[in-house]
Amino acid sequence: MNQEVLLQEAAAAIVQRNAEGALAVARKALELGADPLAVMEQGFTRGLIQVGDLFERGELFLPELIQCAEIMKSVSGILNEAISVERREIAGRVVIATVEGDIHDIGKGIVVSLMRARGLEVHDLGRDVPAETIIRKAVELDADVIGTSALLTTTMAGQKELEETLRREGLRERFITIVGGAPVTERWARRIGADAYAEDANDGVKKIFQLLAERRR
Ligand code: B12
């Protein structure tokens, strides 16, 4: 089967809130040997973004949005697991969380899976996590990288607070920081003083490896 058809079916299953259909597409994708990351990002995620647009336009309501997110969670359970592990030695230690006040964690889940698959040791602190808690954990684990996700314009402030707290406590140079999430931009990363912005999981992992390499030079 053509991969593009599969990606369209994946997106449609989310928009139509078809839980069984979505799981069937995810399983079919694996059977056919499709790239699970591509199916997540270019298929199911595309559908979820359409759902977000419908919600924003008032054409869909919160219960339906929740239903779509739940379907997304169940397919990501299958597909994230299948993201291929390419290397085994630990390349760096990452502490990651969705910032305080924010419960969006689907994108972070994809990022975590890809990081693990590429050989990073990842400590996922979950969602709605205060900056202070993220920093304490990063210090305790002697992490190399702190990654944060924010999906609401209001919660992006948590990423700024993290940078400010690190600077105030004299810890800024100790960690590489990377920010992501739909409303987050390169400009925002620069403005708050984060080391990097990532638009998706692949971009994030690539930038982390670059920054780790620069640091070890
Ligand atoms: C699913 C969803 C939900 C689900 C979340 C379920 C879950 N467990 O995550 C539920 C239904 C619970 C929900 C709730 C709400 N939501 Co909501 N939600 C969405 C939706 C449709 C999709 C988000 C998503 O999962 N995208 C797919 C993933 C794969 O993409 P992603 O998160 O961007 O992640 C990728 C990249 O950004 C990047 N990335 C992300 N994080 C990181 C971190 C690092 C370190 C790196 C390297 C990379 C990286 O890599 C990821 C993979 O490629 C968006 C619409 C949208 N376009 O984003 C609205 C949206 C984010 N929600 C919105 C709103 C308003 C809400 C609510 C306030 C609704 C309400 N009235 O209660 C609540 C907020 C609750 C809270 N306190 O957090 C608004 C936000 C508007 C704004 N400007 O702030 C949006 C934009 C919808 C809209 N268009 O109005 N939501």
Coordinates of N, CA and C and ligand atoms in Angstrom, one line a residue:
M1 N 0.8 -1.2 0.0 CA 0.0 0.0 0.0 C 0.9 1.3 0.0
N2 N 0.4 2.2 -0.7 CA 1.1 3.5 -0.8 C 1.1 4.2 0.6
Q3 N 2.3 4.6 1.0 CA 2.5 5.3 2.3 C 1.6 6.5 2.5
E4 N 1.5 7.3 1.4 CA 0.6 8.5 1.4 C -0.8 8.2 1.8
V5 N -1.3 7.0 1.2 CA -2.7 6.6 1.5 C -2.8 6.3 3.0
L6 N -1.8 5.6 3.5 CA -1.8 5.2 4.9 C -1.8 6.4 5.8
L7 N -1.0 7.4 5.4 CA -0.9 8.7 6.2 C -2.3 9.4 6.2
Q8 N -2.9 9.4 5.1 CA -4.2 10.0 5.0 C -5.3 9.3 5.8
E9 N -5.2 8.0 5.8 CA -6.1 7.2 6.6 C -5.9 7.4 8.1
A10 N -4.6 7.6 8.5 CA -4.3 7.9 9.9 C -4.9 9.2 10.3
A11 N -4.7 10.2 9.5 CA -5.2 11.6 9.8 C -6.7 11.5 9.9
A12 N -7.4 10.9 8.9 CA -8.8 10.8 8.9 C -9.4 10.1 10.1
A13 N -8.7 9.0 10.5 CA -9.2 8.3 11.7 C -9.3 9.2 12.9
I14 N -8.3 10.1 13.1 CA -8.3 11.0 14.2 C -9.5 12.0 14.1
V15 N -9.6 12.6 12.9 CA -10.6 13.6 12.7 C -12.0 13.0 12.9
Q16 N -12.2 11.8 12.4 CA -13.5 11.2 12.5 C -13.7 10.5 13.9
R17 N -12.8 10.6 14.7 CA -12.8 10.0 16.1 C -13.1 8.5 16.0
N18 N -12.4 7.9 15.1 CA -12.7 6.4 14.9 C -11.5 5.7 15.6
A19 N -11.8 5.3 16.8 CA -10.8 4.6 17.6 C -10.3 3.3 17.0
E20 N -11.2 2.5 16.7 CA -10.9 1.2 16.1 C -10.1 1.3 14.8
G21 N -10.6 2.3 14.0 CA -10.0 2.5 12.7 C -8.5 3.0 12.9
A22 N -8.3 3.9 13.9 CA -7.0 4.4 14.1 C -6.0 3.3 14.5
L23 N -6.5 2.4 15.4 CA -5.7 1.3 15.9 C -5.4 0.4 14.7
A24 N -6.4 0.2 13.9 CA -6.2 -0.7 12.7 C -5.1 -0.1 11.8
V25 N -5.2 1.2 11.6 CA -4.2 1.8 10.7 C -2.8 1.7 11.3
A26 N -2.7 1.9 12.6 CA -1.4 1.8 13.3 C -0.8 0.4 13.1
R27 N -1.6 -0.6 13.3 CA -1.2 -2.0 13.2 C -0.8 -2.3 11.8
K28 N -1.6 -1.8 10.9 CA -1.3 -2.1 9.4 C 0.0 -1.4 9.1
A29 N 0.3 -0.2 9.6 CA 1.5 0.5 9.3 C 2.7 -0.3 9.7
L30 N 2.6 -0.9 10.9 CA 3.7 -1.7 11.4 C 3.9 -3.0 10.6
E31 N 2.8 -3.6 10.2 CA 2.8 -4.8 9.4 C 3.5 -4.6 8.1
L32 N 3.2 -3.4 7.5 CA 3.8 -3.1 6.2 C 5.2 -2.5 6.3
G33 N 5.7 -2.4 7.5 CA 7.1 -1.9 7.7 C 7.2 -0.4 7.5
A34 N 6.1 0.4 7.6 CA 6.2 1.8 7.5 C 7.0 2.4 8.6
D35 N 7.6 3.6 8.4 CA 8.4 4.2 9.5 C 7.4 4.8 10.6
P36 N 7.5 4.2 11.8 CA 6.5 4.6 12.8 C 6.5 6.1 13.1
L37 N 7.7 6.7 13.1 CA 7.8 8.2 13.4 C 7.1 9.0 12.3
A38 N 7.2 8.6 11.0 CA 6.6 9.3 9.9 C 5.0 9.1 10.1
V39 N 4.6 7.9 10.5 CA 3.2 7.7 10.6 C 2.6 8.5 11.7
M40 N 3.4 8.7 12.8 CA 2.9 9.6 13.9 C 2.9 11.0 13.4
E41 N 4.0 11.5 12.9 CA 4.1 12.9 12.7 C 3.4 13.4 11.4
Q42 N 3.5 12.6 10.3 CA 2.8 13.0 9.1 C 1.4 12.5 8.9
G43 N 1.1 11.5 9.7 CA -0.3 10.9 9.6 C -1.2 11.4 10.8
F44 N -1.0 10.7 11.9 CA -1.9 10.9 13.1 C -1.8 12.4 13.6
T45 N -0.6 12.9 13.6 CA -0.5 14.3 14.1 C -1.2 15.3 13.2
R46 N -1.1 15.1 11.9 CA -1.7 15.9 11.0 C -3.2 16.0 11.3
G47 N -3.8 14.8 11.6 CA -5.2 14.7 11.9 C -5.5 15.5 13.2
L48 N -4.6 15.4 14.2 CA -4.8 16.1 15.5 C -4.7 17.6 15.3
I49 N -3.9 18.0 14.4 CA -3.8 19.5 14.2 C -5.1 20.0 13.5
Q50 N -5.6 19.2 12.6 CA -6.9 19.6 12.0 C -8.0 19.7 13.1
V51 N -7.9 18.7 14.0 CA -8.9 18.7 15.1 C -8.7 20.0 15.9
G52 N -7.5 20.4 16.2 CA -7.2 21.6 17.0 C -7.8 22.8 16.2
D53 N -7.7 22.9 14.9 CA -8.2 24.0 14.1 C -9.7 24.0 14.2
L54 N -10.4 22.9 14.2 CA -11.8 22.8 14.3 C -12.3 23.3 15.7
F55 N -11.5 22.9 16.7 CA -11.8 23.3 18.0 C -11.7 24.8 18.2
E56 N -10.6 25.4 17.6 CA -10.4 26.8 17.6 C -11.5 27.6 16.9
R57 N -12.0 27.0 15.8 CA -13.1 27.7 15.1 C -14.5 27.4 15.7
G58 N -14.5 26.7 16.9 CA -15.8 26.4 17.5 C -16.6 25.4 16.8
E59 N -16.0 24.6 15.9 CA -16.8 23.6 15.2 C -16.7 22.2 15.9
L60 N -15.9 22.2 16.9 CA -15.8 21.0 17.7 C -15.6 21.4 19.2
F61 N -16.0 20.6 20.1 CA -16.0 21.0 21.5 C -15.1 20.1 22.3
L62 N -14.9 20.6 23.6 CA -13.8 19.9 24.4 C -14.0 18.4 24.5
P63 N -15.2 17.9 24.8 CA -15.4 16.4 24.9 C -14.8 15.7 23.7
E64 N -15.1 16.3 22.5 CA -14.6 15.6 21.2 C -13.1 15.7 21.1
L65 N -12.6 16.9 21.5 CA -11.1 17.1 21.5 C -10.5 16.0 22.4
I66 N -11.1 15.8 23.6 CA -10.5 14.8 24.6 C -10.6 13.4 23.9
Q67 N -11.7 13.2 23.3 CA -11.8 11.8 22.6 C -10.7 11.6 21.6
C68 N -10.4 12.7 20.8 CA -9.4 12.6 19.7 C -8.0 12.4 20.4
A69 N -7.8 13.1 21.5 CA -6.5 13.0 22.2 C -6.3 11.6 22.8
E70 N -7.4 11.0 23.3 CA -7.3 9.6 23.8 C -7.0 8.6 22.7
I71 N -7.6 8.8 21.5 CA -7.3 7.9 20.4 C -5.8 8.1 20.0
M72 N -5.4 9.3 20.0 CA -4.0 9.6 19.7 C -3.0 8.9 20.7
K73 N -3.4 9.0 22.0 CA -2.6 8.3 23.0 C -2.5 6.8 22.8
S74 N -3.6 6.2 22.4 CA -3.5 4.8 22.2 C -2.7 4.4 21.0
V75 N -2.8 5.2 19.9 CA -2.0 4.8 18.7 C -0.5 5.2 19.0
S76 N -0.3 6.2 19.8 CA 1.2 6.5 20.1 C 1.8 5.5 21.0
G77 N 0.9 4.8 21.8 CA 1.4 3.7 22.6 C 2.0 2.6 21.7
I78 N 1.4 2.3 20.6 CA 1.8 1.3 19.7 C 3.0 1.8 18.9
L79 N 2.9 2.9 18.3 CA 3.9 3.4 17.3 C 5.2 3.9 18.0
N80 N 5.0 4.6 19.1 CA 6.3 5.1 19.8 C 7.2 3.9 20.2
E81 N 6.5 2.9 20.7 CA 7.3 1.6 21.1 C 8.1 1.1 19.9
A82 N 7.6 1.3 18.7 CA 8.2 0.7 17.5 C 9.3 1.5 16.9
I83 N 9.5 2.8 17.4 CA 10.5 3.6 16.8 C 11.8 2.9 17.0
S84 N 12.5 2.7 15.9 CA 13.7 1.8 16.0 C 14.8 2.3 16.8
V85 N 15.4 1.4 17.6 CA 16.5 1.7 18.4 C 17.8 1.5 17.5
E86 N 18.5 2.6 17.3 CA 19.7 2.5 16.5 C 21.0 2.4 17.2
R87 N 21.1 2.8 18.4 CA 22.3 2.7 19.1 C 22.0 2.5 20.6
R88 N 23.0 1.8 21.2 CA 22.7 1.4 22.6 C 23.5 2.1 23.6
E89 N 24.7 2.6 23.3 CA 25.4 3.3 24.4 C 24.8 4.6 24.7
I90 N 24.9 5.0 26.0 CA 24.2 6.2 26.4 C 25.0 7.4 25.9
A91 N 24.3 8.3 25.1 CA 24.9 9.4 24.5 C 24.8 10.7 25.3
G92 N 23.9 10.7 26.3 CA 23.7 11.9 27.1 C 22.4 11.7 28.0
R93 N 22.3 12.4 29.0 CA 21.2 12.3 29.9 C 20.3 13.5 29.8
V94 N 19.0 13.2 29.6 CA 18.0 14.3 29.4 C 16.9 14.2 30.5
V95 N 16.6 15.4 31.0 CA 15.4 15.5 31.9 C 14.4 16.3 31.1
I96 N 13.2 15.8 31.0 CA 12.2 16.4 30.1 C 10.8 16.5 30.9
A97 N 10.1 17.6 30.6 CA 8.8 17.7 31.2 C 7.9 18.7 30.4
T98 N 6.6 18.5 30.6 CA 5.7 19.6 30.2 C 5.6 20.6 31.3
V99 N 5.6 21.9 31.0 CA 5.7 22.9 32.1 C 4.5 23.0 32.9
E100 N 4.6 23.7 34.0 CA 3.5 23.9 35.0 C 2.3 24.5 34.3
G101 N 1.1 23.9 34.7 CA -0.2 24.4 34.2 C -0.6 23.8 32.9
D102 N 0.3 23.0 32.3 CA 0.0 22.5 31.0 C 0.0 20.9 31.0
I103 N -1.1 20.4 30.5 CA -1.3 18.9 30.6 C -1.1 18.3 29.2
H104 N -0.7 19.0 28.2 CA -0.5 18.4 26.9 C 0.8 17.6 26.9
D105 N 0.7 16.3 26.5 CA 1.9 15.5 26.6 C 2.1 14.6 25.4
I106 N 1.3 14.7 24.4 CA 1.3 13.7 23.3 C 2.7 14.0 22.5
G107 N 2.9 15.2 22.2 CA 4.2 15.6 21.4 C 5.4 15.2 22.2
K108 N 5.4 15.5 23.5 CA 6.5 15.2 24.4 C 6.8 13.6 24.3
G109 N 5.7 12.9 24.3 CA 5.8 11.4 24.3 C 6.5 11.0 23.0
I110 N 6.3 11.6 21.9 CA 7.0 11.2 20.7 C 8.5 11.6 20.8
V111 N 8.7 12.8 21.3 CA 10.1 13.2 21.5 C 10.9 12.3 22.4
V112 N 10.3 11.9 23.5 CA 10.9 11.0 24.4 C 11.2 9.6 23.8
S113 N 10.3 9.1 23.0 CA 10.5 7.8 22.3 C 11.7 7.9 21.3
L114 N 11.7 9.0 20.6 CA 12.8 9.1 19.6 C 14.2 9.3 20.3
M115 N 14.2 10.1 21.4 CA 15.4 10.3 22.1 C 16.0 9.0 22.6
R116 N 15.0 8.2 23.2 CA 15.5 6.9 23.8 C 16.0 6.0 22.6
A117 N 15.3 6.0 21.5 CA 15.7 5.2 20.4 C 17.1 5.6 19.8
R118 N 17.4 6.9 20.0 CA 18.7 7.3 19.5 C 19.8 7.3 20.5
G119 N 19.5 6.7 21.7 CA 20.6 6.4 22.7 C 20.7 7.4 23.8
L120 N 19.7 8.3 24.0 CA 19.8 9.2 25.1 C 19.1 8.6 26.3
E121 N 19.6 8.8 27.5 CA 18.9 8.4 28.7 C 17.9 9.4 29.1
V122 N 16.6 9.1 29.1 CA 15.6 10.1 29.3 C 14.8 9.9 30.6
H123 N 14.8 11.0 31.4 CA 13.9 11.0 32.6 C 12.8 11.9 32.3
D124 N 11.6 11.3 32.1 CA 10.4 12.0 31.8 C 9.6 12.3 33.0
L125 N 9.6 13.6 33.4 CA 8.9 14.0 34.7 C 7.4 14.1 34.5
G126 N 6.9 14.0 33.3 CA 5.5 14.0 33.1 C 5.0 15.4 32.7
R127 N 3.8 15.8 33.1 CA 3.2 17.1 32.7 C 2.9 17.9 33.9
D128 N 2.6 19.2 33.6 CA 2.3 20.1 34.7 C 3.3 20.1 35.8
V129 N 4.6 20.3 35.4 CA 5.7 20.2 36.3 C 6.3 21.6 36.5
P130 N 6.4 22.1 37.8 CA 7.0 23.4 38.1 C 8.5 23.4 37.7
A131 N 9.0 24.6 37.3 CA 10.4 24.8 36.8 C 11.3 24.3 37.9
E132 N 11.0 24.7 39.1 CA 11.9 24.3 40.3 C 12.1 22.8 40.4
T133 N 11.0 22.0 40.2 CA 11.0 20.6 40.3 C 11.9 20.0 39.1
I134 N 11.8 20.6 37.9 CA 12.6 20.1 36.8 C 14.1 20.4 37.1
I135 N 14.4 21.5 37.6 CA 15.8 21.9 37.9 C 16.3 20.9 39.0
R136 N 15.6 20.8 40.1 CA 16.1 19.9 41.2 C 16.4 18.5 40.7
K137 N 15.5 18.0 39.8 CA 15.7 16.6 39.3 C 17.0 16.6 38.3
A138 N 17.1 17.7 37.5 CA 18.3 17.7 36.6 C 19.6 17.7 37.4
V139 N 19.6 18.5 38.5 CA 20.8 18.5 39.4 C 21.0 17.2 40.0
E140 N 20.0 16.6 40.6 CA 20.1 15.3 41.2 C 20.6 14.2 40.3
L141 N 20.1 14.2 39.1 CA 20.5 13.2 38.1 C 21.8 13.6 37.3
D142 N 22.3 14.8 37.6 CA 23.5 15.3 36.8 C 23.2 15.2 35.3
A143 N 22.0 15.7 34.9 CA 21.6 15.7 33.5 C 22.5 16.5 32.6
D144 N 22.6 16.2 31.4 CA 23.3 17.1 30.4 C 22.3 18.1 29.8
V145 N 21.0 17.6 29.6 CA 20.1 18.4 28.9 C 18.8 18.5 29.7
I146 N 18.2 19.7 29.6 CA 16.8 19.9 30.1 C 15.9 20.3 28.9
G147 N 14.9 19.5 28.7 CA 13.9 19.8 27.6 C 12.6 20.1 28.2
T148 N 11.9 21.1 27.7 CA 10.6 21.4 28.2 C 9.6 21.6 27.0
S149 N 8.4 21.2 27.2 CA 7.3 21.3 26.3 C 6.2 22.2 26.8
A150 N 5.7 23.1 25.9 CA 4.6 24.0 26.3 C 3.7 24.1 25.1
L151 N 2.4 23.9 25.4 CA 1.4 23.9 24.3 C 0.4 25.1 24.4
L152 N 0.5 25.8 25.5 CA -0.4 27.0 25.6 C 0.5 28.2 25.7
T153 N -0.1 29.3 25.0 CA 0.7 30.6 25.1 C 0.9 31.0 26.5
T154 N -0.1 30.7 27.4 CA 0.1 31.1 28.8 C 1.1 30.3 29.5
T155 N 1.4 29.1 29.2 CA 2.3 28.2 29.9 C 3.7 28.3 29.4
M156 N 3.9 29.0 28.2 CA 5.3 29.2 27.7 C 6.1 29.9 28.8
A157 N 5.5 30.7 29.6 CA 6.1 31.4 30.7 C 6.9 30.5 31.6
G158 N 6.5 29.2 31.7 CA 7.2 28.2 32.5 C 8.6 28.0 32.0
Q159 N 8.8 28.1 30.6 CA 10.1 27.9 30.0 C 11.0 29.1 30.3
K160 N 10.4 30.2 30.4 CA 11.2 31.5 30.7 C 11.6 31.4 32.2
E161 N 10.7 30.9 33.0 CA 11.0 30.8 34.4 C 12.1 29.9 34.7
L162 N 12.1 28.8 33.9 CA 13.2 27.8 34.0 C 14.6 28.4 33.8
E163 N 14.6 29.2 32.7 CA 15.9 29.9 32.3 C 16.3 30.9 33.4
E164 N 15.3 31.6 33.9 CA 15.6 32.7 34.9 C 16.1 32.0 36.2
T165 N 15.5 30.9 36.6 CA 15.8 30.3 37.8 C 17.2 29.7 37.7
L166 N 17.5 29.1 36.5 CA 18.9 28.5 36.3 C 19.9 29.6 36.4
R167 N 19.6 30.7 35.8 CA 20.6 31.8 35.9 C 20.8 32.3 37.3
R168 N 19.6 32.5 38.0 CA 19.7 33.1 39.3 C 20.4 32.1 40.3
E169 N 20.3 30.8 40.0 CA 21.0 29.9 40.9 C 22.4 29.5 40.5
G170 N 22.9 30.2 39.4 CA 24.2 29.9 39.0 C 24.4 28.6 38.3
L171 N 23.3 28.1 37.8 CA 23.3 26.7 37.2 C 23.2 26.7 35.7
R172 N 23.1 27.9 35.1 CA 22.7 27.9 33.6 C 23.8 27.2 32.8
E173 N 25.1 27.4 33.1 CA 26.1 26.8 32.2 C 26.2 25.3 32.4
R174 N 25.5 24.8 33.4 CA 25.7 23.4 33.7 C 24.8 22.5 32.7
F175 N 23.8 23.1 32.1 CA 22.8 22.3 31.3 C 22.7 22.9 29.9
I176 N 22.4 22.0 29.0 CA 21.9 22.4 27.6 C 20.4 22.5 27.8
T177 N 19.8 23.6 27.3 CA 18.3 23.7 27.4 C 17.7 23.7 26.0
I178 N 16.6 23.0 25.9 CA 15.9 23.0 24.6 C 14.4 23.1 24.8
V179 N 13.7 23.9 24.0 CA 12.3 24.1 24.2 C 11.5 23.7 22.9
G180 N 10.3 23.2 23.2 CA 9.4 22.9 22.1 C 8.0 23.0 22.4
G181 N 7.1 22.7 21.5 CA 5.6 22.8 21.7 C 5.1 23.7 20.6
A182 N 3.8 23.5 20.2 CA 3.3 24.2 19.0 C 3.4 25.7 19.0
P183 N 3.2 26.4 20.2 CA 3.3 27.9 20.1 C 4.7 28.4 20.2
V184 N 5.7 27.5 20.5 CA 7.1 27.9 20.8 C 7.8 28.1 19.4
T185 N 8.7 29.1 19.4 CA 9.4 29.5 18.2 C 10.9 29.6 18.5
E186 N 11.7 29.7 17.4 CA 13.1 30.0 17.5 C 13.3 31.3 18.2
R187 N 12.5 32.3 17.9 CA 12.6 33.6 18.4 C 12.3 33.6 19.9
W188 N 11.4 32.8 20.4 CA 11.1 32.7 21.8 C 12.3 32.1 22.5
A189 N 12.8 31.0 21.9 CA 14.0 30.4 22.5 C 15.1 31.4 22.7
R190 N 15.4 32.2 21.7 CA 16.4 33.2 21.8 C 16.1 34.2 22.8
R191 N 14.8 34.6 22.8 CA 14.4 35.7 23.8 C 14.6 35.3 25.2
I192 N 14.3 34.0 25.6 CA 14.4 33.6 27.0 C 15.8 33.1 27.3
G193 N 16.6 32.9 26.2 CA 18.0 32.4 26.5 C 18.1 30.9 26.5
A194 N 17.2 30.2 25.9 CA 17.4 28.7 25.8 C 18.4 28.4 24.7
D195 N 19.1 27.3 24.8 CA 20.1 26.9 23.8 C 19.6 26.5 22.5
A196 N 18.4 25.9 22.5 CA 17.8 25.5 21.2 C 16.3 25.4 21.2
Y197 N 15.7 25.6 20.0 CA 14.3 25.4 19.8 C 14.2 24.2 18.8
A198 N 13.2 23.3 19.0 CA 13.0 22.2 18.1 C 11.6 22.2 17.6
E199 N 11.4 22.1 16.3 CA 10.0 22.1 15.7 C 9.4 20.8 15.8
D200 N 10.2 19.7 15.8 CA 9.6 18.4 16.0 C 10.7 17.5 16.6
A201 N 10.3 16.2 16.8 CA 11.1 15.3 17.5 C 12.5 15.1 16.8
N202 N 12.5 15.0 15.5 CA 13.7 14.8 14.8 C 14.7 15.9 14.9
D203 N 14.1 17.1 14.8 CA 14.9 18.4 14.9 C 15.5 18.4 16.3
G204 N 14.7 18.1 17.3 CA 15.1 18.2 18.7 C 16.3 17.2 19.0
V205 N 16.2 16.0 18.5 CA 17.2 15.0 18.8 C 18.5 15.5 18.0
K206 N 18.4 15.9 16.8 CA 19.5 16.4 16.0 C 20.2 17.5 16.7
K207 N 19.5 18.5 17.2 CA 20.1 19.6 17.9 C 20.7 19.2 19.2
I208 N 20.1 18.3 19.9 CA 20.8 17.9 21.2 C 22.1 17.2 20.9
F209 N 22.2 16.4 19.9 CA 23.5 15.7 19.5 C 24.5 16.8 19.1
Q210 N 24.1 17.8 18.4 CA 25.0 18.8 18.0 C 25.6 19.6 19.2
L211 N 24.6 19.9 20.1 CA 25.1 20.7 21.3 C 25.9 19.8 22.2
L212 N 25.6 18.5 22.3 CA 26.4 17.7 23.2 C 27.8 17.6 22.6
A213 N 27.9 17.5 21.3 CA 29.2 17.3 20.6 C 30.0 18.6 20.8
E214 N 29.4 19.8 20.7 CA 30.1 21.1 20.9 C 30.6 21.2 22.3
R215 N 29.8 20.7 23.2 CA 30.2 20.8 24.6 C 31.4 19.9 24.9
R216 N 31.4 18.8 24.2 CA 32.5 17.8 24.5 C 33.8 18.1 23.8
R217 N 33.7 19.1 22.9 CA 34.9 19.4 22.1 C 36.0 20.1 22.9
Ligands
B12_1 C1 -4.7 17.2 22.0 C2 -5.0 18.6 22.5 C3 -5.5 18.7 23.8 C4 -5.7 17.4 24.8 C5 -4.3 17.1 25.4 C6 -4.1 15.6 25.7 C7 -2.7 15.3 26.0 N1 -2.6 14.3 26.9 O1 -1.7 15.9 25.5 C8 -6.7 18.0 25.8 C9 -8.1 17.7 25.3 C10 -6.6 17.4 27.2 C11 -6.5 19.5 25.7 C12 -6.8 20.4 26.7 C13 -6.7 21.8 26.5 N2 -6.4 22.4 25.4 CO1 -5.5 21.6 23.9 N3 -5.0 21.0 22.3 C14 -4.7 19.8 21.7 C15 -4.3 19.9 20.3 C16 -5.5 19.5 19.4 C17 -3.2 19.0 19.8 C18 -1.9 19.0 20.6 C19 -1.0 17.9 20.2 O2 -1.0 16.8 20.9 N4 -0.4 18.0 19.0 C20 0.3 16.9 18.4 C21 1.8 16.8 18.9 C22 2.5 15.6 18.2 O3 2.4 18.0 18.5 P1 3.2 19.0 19.6 O4 2.6 18.9 20.9 O5 3.3 20.3 19.0 O6 4.6 18.3 19.7 C23 5.6 18.3 18.6 C24 6.5 19.5 18.5 O7 5.9 20.7 19.0 C25 7.7 19.1 19.2 N5 7.8 19.3 20.7 C26 6.8 19.4 21.6 N6 7.3 19.6 22.8 C27 8.6 19.4 22.7 C28 9.6 19.5 23.7 C29 11.0 19.3 23.3 C30 12.0 19.4 24.4 C31 11.3 19.2 22.0 C32 12.7 19.0 21.6 C33 10.3 19.1 21.0 C34 9.0 19.3 21.4 O8 7.8 17.8 18.9 C35 6.6 17.1 19.0 C36 6.6 16.0 18.0 O9 6.8 16.3 16.7 C37 -3.9 21.4 20.2 C38 -3.9 22.0 18.8 C39 -2.6 22.2 18.1 N7 -2.6 22.6 16.9 O10 -1.5 22.0 18.8 C40 -4.8 22.0 21.2 C41 -4.4 23.3 21.9 C42 -2.9 23.3 22.2 N8 -5.2 23.3 23.1 C43 -5.7 24.5 23.4 C44 -6.5 24.7 24.5 C45 -7.1 26.1 24.6 C46 -6.7 23.7 25.5 C47 -7.5 23.9 26.8 C48 -7.3 25.2 27.6 C49 -9.0 23.7 26.5 C50 -10.0 24.0 27.6 N9 -10.8 25.0 27.3 O11 -9.9 23.5 28.6 C51 -7.1 22.7 27.6 C52 -5.8 23.0 28.4 C53 -5.5 22.1 29.5 C54 -4.2 22.4 30.2 N10 -4.2 23.1 31.3 O12 -3.1 22.1 29.6 C55 -5.3 25.5 22.4 C56 -4.2 26.4 22.9 C57 -4.4 27.9 22.5 C58 -3.3 28.8 23.0 N11 -2.9 29.7 22.2 O13 -2.8 28.7 24.1 C59 -4.9 24.7 21.1 C60 -3.8 25.3 20.2 C61 -6.2 24.4 20.4 C62 -6.7 25.6 19.7 N12 -6.4 25.8 18.4 O14 -7.4 26.4 20.3 N13 -5.9 19.8 24.5

